[in-house]
GROMACS .gro file of C-alpha atoms in nm:
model
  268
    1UNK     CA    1   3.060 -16.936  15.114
    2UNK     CA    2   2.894 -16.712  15.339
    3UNK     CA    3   2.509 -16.759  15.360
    4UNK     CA    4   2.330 -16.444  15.156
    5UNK     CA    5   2.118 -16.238  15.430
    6UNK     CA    6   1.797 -16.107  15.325
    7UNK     CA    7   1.629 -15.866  15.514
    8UNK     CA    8   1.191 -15.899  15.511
    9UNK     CA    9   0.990 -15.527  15.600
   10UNK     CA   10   0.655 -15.664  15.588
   11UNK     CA   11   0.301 -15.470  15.593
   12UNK     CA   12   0.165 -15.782  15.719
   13UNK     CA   13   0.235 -16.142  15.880
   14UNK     CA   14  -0.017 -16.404  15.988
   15UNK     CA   15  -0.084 -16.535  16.187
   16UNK     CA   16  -0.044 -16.189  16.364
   17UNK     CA   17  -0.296 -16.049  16.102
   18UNK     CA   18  -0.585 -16.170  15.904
   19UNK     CA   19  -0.504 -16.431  15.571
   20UNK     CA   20  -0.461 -16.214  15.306
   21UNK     CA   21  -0.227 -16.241  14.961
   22UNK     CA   22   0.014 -16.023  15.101
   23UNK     CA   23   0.010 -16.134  15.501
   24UNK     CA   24   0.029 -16.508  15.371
   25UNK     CA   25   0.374 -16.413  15.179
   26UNK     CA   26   0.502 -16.217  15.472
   27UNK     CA   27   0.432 -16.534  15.667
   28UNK     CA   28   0.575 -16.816  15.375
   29UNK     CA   29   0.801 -16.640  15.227
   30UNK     CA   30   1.095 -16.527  15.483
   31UNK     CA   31   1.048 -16.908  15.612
   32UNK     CA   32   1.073 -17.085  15.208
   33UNK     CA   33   1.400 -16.849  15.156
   34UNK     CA   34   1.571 -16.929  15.505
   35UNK     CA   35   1.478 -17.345  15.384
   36UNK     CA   36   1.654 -17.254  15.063
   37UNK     CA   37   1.943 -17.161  15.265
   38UNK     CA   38   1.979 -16.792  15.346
   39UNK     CA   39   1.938 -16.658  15.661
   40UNK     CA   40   1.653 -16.397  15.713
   41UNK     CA   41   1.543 -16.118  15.922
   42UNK     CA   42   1.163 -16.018  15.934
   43UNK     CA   43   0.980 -15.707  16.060
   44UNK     CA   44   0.616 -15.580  16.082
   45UNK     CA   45   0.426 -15.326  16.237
   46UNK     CA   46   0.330 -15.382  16.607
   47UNK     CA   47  -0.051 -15.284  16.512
   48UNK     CA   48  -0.261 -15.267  16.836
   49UNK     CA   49  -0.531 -15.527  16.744
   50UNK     CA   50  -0.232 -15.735  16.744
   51UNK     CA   51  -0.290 -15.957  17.033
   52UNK     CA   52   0.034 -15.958  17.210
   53UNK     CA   53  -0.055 -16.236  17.515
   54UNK     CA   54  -0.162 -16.476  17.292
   55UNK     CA   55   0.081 -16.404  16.983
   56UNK     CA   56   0.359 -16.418  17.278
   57UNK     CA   57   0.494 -16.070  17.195
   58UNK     CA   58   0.811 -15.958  17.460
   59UNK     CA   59   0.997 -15.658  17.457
   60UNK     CA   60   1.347 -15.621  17.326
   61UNK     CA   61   1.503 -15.392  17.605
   62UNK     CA   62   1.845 -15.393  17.408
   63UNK     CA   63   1.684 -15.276  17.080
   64UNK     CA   64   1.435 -14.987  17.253
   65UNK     CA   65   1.485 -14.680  17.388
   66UNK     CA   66   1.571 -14.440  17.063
   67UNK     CA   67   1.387 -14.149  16.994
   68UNK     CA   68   1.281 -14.051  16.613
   69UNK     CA   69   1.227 -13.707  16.574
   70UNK     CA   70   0.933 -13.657  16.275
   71UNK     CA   71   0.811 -13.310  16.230
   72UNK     CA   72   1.016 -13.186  16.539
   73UNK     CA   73   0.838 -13.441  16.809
   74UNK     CA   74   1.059 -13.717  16.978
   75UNK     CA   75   0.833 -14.066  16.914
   76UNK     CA   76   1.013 -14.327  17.120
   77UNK     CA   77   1.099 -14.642  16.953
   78UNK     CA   78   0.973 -14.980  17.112
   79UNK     CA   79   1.084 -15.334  16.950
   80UNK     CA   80   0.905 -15.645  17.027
   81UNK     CA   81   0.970 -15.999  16.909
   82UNK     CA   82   0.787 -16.307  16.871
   83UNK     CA   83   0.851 -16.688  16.761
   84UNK     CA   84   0.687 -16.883  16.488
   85UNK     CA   85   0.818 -17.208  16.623
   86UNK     CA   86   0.670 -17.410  16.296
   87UNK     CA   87   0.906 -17.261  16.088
   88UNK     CA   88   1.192 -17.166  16.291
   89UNK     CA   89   1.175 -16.776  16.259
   90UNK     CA   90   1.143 -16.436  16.462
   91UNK     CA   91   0.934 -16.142  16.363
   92UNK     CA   92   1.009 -15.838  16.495
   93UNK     CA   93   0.806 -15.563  16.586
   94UNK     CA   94   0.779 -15.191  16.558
   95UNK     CA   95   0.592 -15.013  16.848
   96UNK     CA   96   0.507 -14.657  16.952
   97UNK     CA   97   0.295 -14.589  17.154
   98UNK     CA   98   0.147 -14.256  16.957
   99UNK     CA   99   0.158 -14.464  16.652
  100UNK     CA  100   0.074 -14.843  16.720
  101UNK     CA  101  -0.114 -14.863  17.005
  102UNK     CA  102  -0.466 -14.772  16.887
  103UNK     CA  103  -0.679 -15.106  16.827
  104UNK     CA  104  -0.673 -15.068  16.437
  105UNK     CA  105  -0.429 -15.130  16.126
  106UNK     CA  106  -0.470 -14.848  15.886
  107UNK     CA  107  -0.824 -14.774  15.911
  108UNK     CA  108  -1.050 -14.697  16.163
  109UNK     CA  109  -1.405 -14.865  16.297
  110UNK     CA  110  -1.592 -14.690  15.985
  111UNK     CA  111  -1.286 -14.743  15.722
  112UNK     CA  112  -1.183 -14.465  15.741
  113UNK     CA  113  -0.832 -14.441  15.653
  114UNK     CA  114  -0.587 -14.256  15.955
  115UNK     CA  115  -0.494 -13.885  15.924
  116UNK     CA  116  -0.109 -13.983  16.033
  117UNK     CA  117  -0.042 -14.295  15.788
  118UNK     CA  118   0.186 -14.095  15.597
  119UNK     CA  119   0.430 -14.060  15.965
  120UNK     CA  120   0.336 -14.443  16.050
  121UNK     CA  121   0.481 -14.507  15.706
  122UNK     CA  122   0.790 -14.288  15.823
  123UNK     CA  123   0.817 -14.385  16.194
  124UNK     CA  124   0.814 -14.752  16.095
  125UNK     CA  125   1.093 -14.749  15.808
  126UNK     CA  126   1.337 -14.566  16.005
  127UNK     CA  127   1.239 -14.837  16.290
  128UNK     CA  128   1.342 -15.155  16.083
  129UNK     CA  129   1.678 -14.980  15.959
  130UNK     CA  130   1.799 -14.833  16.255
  131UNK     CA  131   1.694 -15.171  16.429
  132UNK     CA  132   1.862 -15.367  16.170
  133UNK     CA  133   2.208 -15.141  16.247
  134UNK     CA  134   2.145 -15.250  16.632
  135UNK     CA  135   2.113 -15.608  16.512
  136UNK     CA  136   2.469 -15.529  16.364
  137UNK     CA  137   2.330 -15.731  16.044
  138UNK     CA  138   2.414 -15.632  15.694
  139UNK     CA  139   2.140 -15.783  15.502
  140UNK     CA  140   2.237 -15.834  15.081
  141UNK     CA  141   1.843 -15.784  15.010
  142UNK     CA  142   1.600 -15.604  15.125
  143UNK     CA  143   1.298 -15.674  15.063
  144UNK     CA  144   0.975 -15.448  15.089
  145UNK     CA  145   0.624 -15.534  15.086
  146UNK     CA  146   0.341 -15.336  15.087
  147UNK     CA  147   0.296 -14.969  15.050
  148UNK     CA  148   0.310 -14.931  15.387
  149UNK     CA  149   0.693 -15.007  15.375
  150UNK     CA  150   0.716 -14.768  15.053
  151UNK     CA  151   0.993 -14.547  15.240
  152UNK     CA  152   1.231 -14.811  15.299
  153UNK     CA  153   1.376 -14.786  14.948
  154UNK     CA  154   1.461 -14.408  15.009
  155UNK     CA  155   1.626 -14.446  15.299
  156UNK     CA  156   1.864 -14.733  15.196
  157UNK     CA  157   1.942 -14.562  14.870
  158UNK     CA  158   2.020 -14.156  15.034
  159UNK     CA  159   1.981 -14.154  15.383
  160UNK     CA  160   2.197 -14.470  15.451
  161UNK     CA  161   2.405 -14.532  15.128
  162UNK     CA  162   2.730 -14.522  15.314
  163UNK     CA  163   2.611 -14.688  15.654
  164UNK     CA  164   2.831 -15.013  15.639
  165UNK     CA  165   2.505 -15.192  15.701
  166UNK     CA  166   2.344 -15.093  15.401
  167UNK     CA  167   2.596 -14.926  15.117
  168UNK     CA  168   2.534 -15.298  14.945
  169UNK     CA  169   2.238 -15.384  14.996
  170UNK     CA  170   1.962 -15.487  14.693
  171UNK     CA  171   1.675 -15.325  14.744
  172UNK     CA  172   1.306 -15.543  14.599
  173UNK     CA  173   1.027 -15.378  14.636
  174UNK     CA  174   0.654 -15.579  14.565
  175UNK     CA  175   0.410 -15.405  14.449
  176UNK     CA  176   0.026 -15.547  14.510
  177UNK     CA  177  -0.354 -15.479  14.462
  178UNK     CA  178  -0.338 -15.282  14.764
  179UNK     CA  179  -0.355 -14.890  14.820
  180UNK     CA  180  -0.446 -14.612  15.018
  181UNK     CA  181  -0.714 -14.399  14.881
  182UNK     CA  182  -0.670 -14.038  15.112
  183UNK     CA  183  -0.404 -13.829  14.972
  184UNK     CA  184  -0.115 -13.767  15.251
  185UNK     CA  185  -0.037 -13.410  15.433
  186UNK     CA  186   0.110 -13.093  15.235
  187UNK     CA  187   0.417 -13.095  15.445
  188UNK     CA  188   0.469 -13.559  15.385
  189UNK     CA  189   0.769 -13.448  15.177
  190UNK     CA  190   0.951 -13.220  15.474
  191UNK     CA  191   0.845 -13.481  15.718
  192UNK     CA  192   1.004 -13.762  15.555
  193UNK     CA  193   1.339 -13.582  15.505
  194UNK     CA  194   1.653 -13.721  15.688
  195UNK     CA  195   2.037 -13.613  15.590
  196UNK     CA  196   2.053 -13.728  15.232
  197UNK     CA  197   1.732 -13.700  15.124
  198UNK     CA  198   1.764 -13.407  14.821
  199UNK     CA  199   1.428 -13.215  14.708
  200UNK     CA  200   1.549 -13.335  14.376
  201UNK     CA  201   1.518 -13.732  14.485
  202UNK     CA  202   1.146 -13.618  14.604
  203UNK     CA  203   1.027 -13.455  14.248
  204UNK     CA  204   0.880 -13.799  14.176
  205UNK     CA  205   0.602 -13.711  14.418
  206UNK     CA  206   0.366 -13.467  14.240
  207UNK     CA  207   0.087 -13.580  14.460
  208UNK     CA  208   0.129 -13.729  14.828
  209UNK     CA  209  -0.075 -14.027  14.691
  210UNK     CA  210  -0.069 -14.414  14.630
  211UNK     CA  211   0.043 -14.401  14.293
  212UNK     CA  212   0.330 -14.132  14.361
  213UNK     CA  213   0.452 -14.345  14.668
  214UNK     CA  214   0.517 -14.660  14.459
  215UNK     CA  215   0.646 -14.445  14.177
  216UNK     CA  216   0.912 -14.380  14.474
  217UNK     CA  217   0.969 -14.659  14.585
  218UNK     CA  218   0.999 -14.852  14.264
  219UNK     CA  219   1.271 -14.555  14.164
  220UNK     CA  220   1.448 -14.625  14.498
  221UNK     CA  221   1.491 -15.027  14.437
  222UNK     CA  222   1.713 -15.223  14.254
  223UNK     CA  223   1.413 -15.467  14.138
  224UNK     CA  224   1.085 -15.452  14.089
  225UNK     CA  225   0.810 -15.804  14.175
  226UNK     CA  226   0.429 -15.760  14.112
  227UNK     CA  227   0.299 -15.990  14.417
  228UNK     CA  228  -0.064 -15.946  14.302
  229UNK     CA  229  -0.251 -16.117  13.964
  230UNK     CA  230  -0.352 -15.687  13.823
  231UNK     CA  231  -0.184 -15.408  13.973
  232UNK     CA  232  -0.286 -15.044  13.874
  233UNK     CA  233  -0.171 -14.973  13.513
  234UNK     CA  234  -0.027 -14.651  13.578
  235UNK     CA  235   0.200 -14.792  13.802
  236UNK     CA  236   0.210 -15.127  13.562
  237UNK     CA  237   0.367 -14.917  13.270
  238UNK     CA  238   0.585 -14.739  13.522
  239UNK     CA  239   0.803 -15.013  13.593
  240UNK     CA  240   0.767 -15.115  13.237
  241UNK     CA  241   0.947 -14.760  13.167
  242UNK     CA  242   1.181 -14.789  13.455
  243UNK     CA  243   1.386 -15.045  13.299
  244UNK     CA  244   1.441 -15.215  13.640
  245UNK     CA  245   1.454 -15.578  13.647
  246UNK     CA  246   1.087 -15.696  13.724
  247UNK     CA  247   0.971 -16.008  13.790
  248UNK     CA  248   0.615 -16.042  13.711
  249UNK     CA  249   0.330 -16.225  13.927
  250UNK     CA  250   0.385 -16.566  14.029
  251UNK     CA  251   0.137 -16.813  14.191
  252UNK     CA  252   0.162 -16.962  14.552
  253UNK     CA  253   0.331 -17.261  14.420
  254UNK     CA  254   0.619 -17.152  14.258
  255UNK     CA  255   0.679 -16.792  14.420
  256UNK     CA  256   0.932 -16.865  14.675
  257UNK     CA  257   1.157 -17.036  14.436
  258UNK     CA  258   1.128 -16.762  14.175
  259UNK     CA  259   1.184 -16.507  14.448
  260UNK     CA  260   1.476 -16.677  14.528
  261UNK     CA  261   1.644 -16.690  14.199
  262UNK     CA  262   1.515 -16.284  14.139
  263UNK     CA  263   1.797 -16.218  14.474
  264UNK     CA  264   1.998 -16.426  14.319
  265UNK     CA  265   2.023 -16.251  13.973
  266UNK     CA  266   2.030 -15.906  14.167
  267UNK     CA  267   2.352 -16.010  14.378
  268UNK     CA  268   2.543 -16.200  14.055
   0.00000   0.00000   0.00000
């Protein structure tokens, strides 16, 4: 039987980033499922504190070079790679040089969260799928973590639901103790629009906020995991009304295997 591919969008990775709940899992978790025998693809953003000389970073020529047009400006798409030789994986990397290159993640020097968040949500979602279509790799799951990957969800389910690459694919979506505290730009919800993308699958959105954004995404997926201990309530009893199939928090022991069997049950 052919191996089940399951595609990783990532907010964070260490060793790339700092050690945190969610940049640990991006790290352990691609590498525990590929041990448990599926074969994986991982991305994260190309953030510019991201040191690329001593993190090894190269350019993929034969995956750059496509322009993404958000709110009628071209933003040239850049892919990088790198090797975690410990546990036998790539992590690719979405670059731009209006988007990525500033020496920040999501916040500036005073914490001070970036006006344009809401299109480096956008820019980097349409990255990893058209990428992913380049990589001529039909992954079974996808899975999302981390708001910042919130659009992914969307896209699969309208904007790609008949691309060969993705008209199967499981969509998981984890959400964490982790949010954005700005509200987005009046026009997020024209920005964000590609063929297939209805007002009426945006109505979700009454505010261009945190909450609203996983209330998307978790209406976009197939399944729902909480990767953090508490989660916001409202968003708590949202998947609790959704009816999706949720698996709840588990610890760093026993996640990847429960992970594993969550794909599982979503592609039975």
């Amino acid at each position: 039987m052919e191996k089940a591919k399951v595609l990783f969008i990532s907010q964070e990775i260490t060793p790339y980033l700092p050690e945190t709940e969610m940049s640990k899992k991006g790290r352990y978790l691609p590498q525990g499922i590929q041990e448990l025998g599926k074969e994986i693809r991982t991305f994260m953003p190309r953030f510019g504190c991201i040191n690329e000389r001593r993190n090894q970073l190269h350019e993929v020529i034969r995956l750059s070079g496509m322009n993404l047009i958000i709110d009628d400006t071209d933003h040239p798409l850049i892919i990088k790679v790198a090797s975690i030789q410990a546990a036998r994986m790539q992590v690719y990397f979405i670059d731009n040089e209006d988007y990525f290159q500033r020496k920040a993640t999501l916040v500036d020097a005073e914490n001070n969260e970036f006006d344009d968040n809401d299109e480096r949500t956008i820019f980097f979602a349409r990255g990893v799928l058209e990428t992913t279509k380049k990589l001529r790799w039909a992954p079974d799951v996808v899975h999302c973590n981390g708001w910042f990957t919130a659009l992914a969800p969307l896209y699969i389910k309208k904007a790609m639901n008949e691309d060969p690459h993705f008209a199967n694919s499981k969509v998981v979506y984890t959400v964490y103790d982790n949010d954005f505290k700005k509200q987005w730009s009046e026009n997020f919800k024209e920005k964000l629009k590609l063929d297939g993308v209805e007002d009426s699958d945006l109505e979700i959105m009454a505010a261009n906020d945190y909450v609203n954004l996983t209330k998307l995404a978790i209406s976009m997926s197939d399944g729902i995991i909480q990767g953090s201990e508490a989660i916001n309530p409202e968003i708590s009893e949202f998947i609790k009304e959704s009816g999706k199939p949720f698996l709840g928090y588990h610890d760093e022991e026993s996640y990847v295997e429960a992970y594993n069997g969550f794909y599982d049950s979503l592609l039975d």
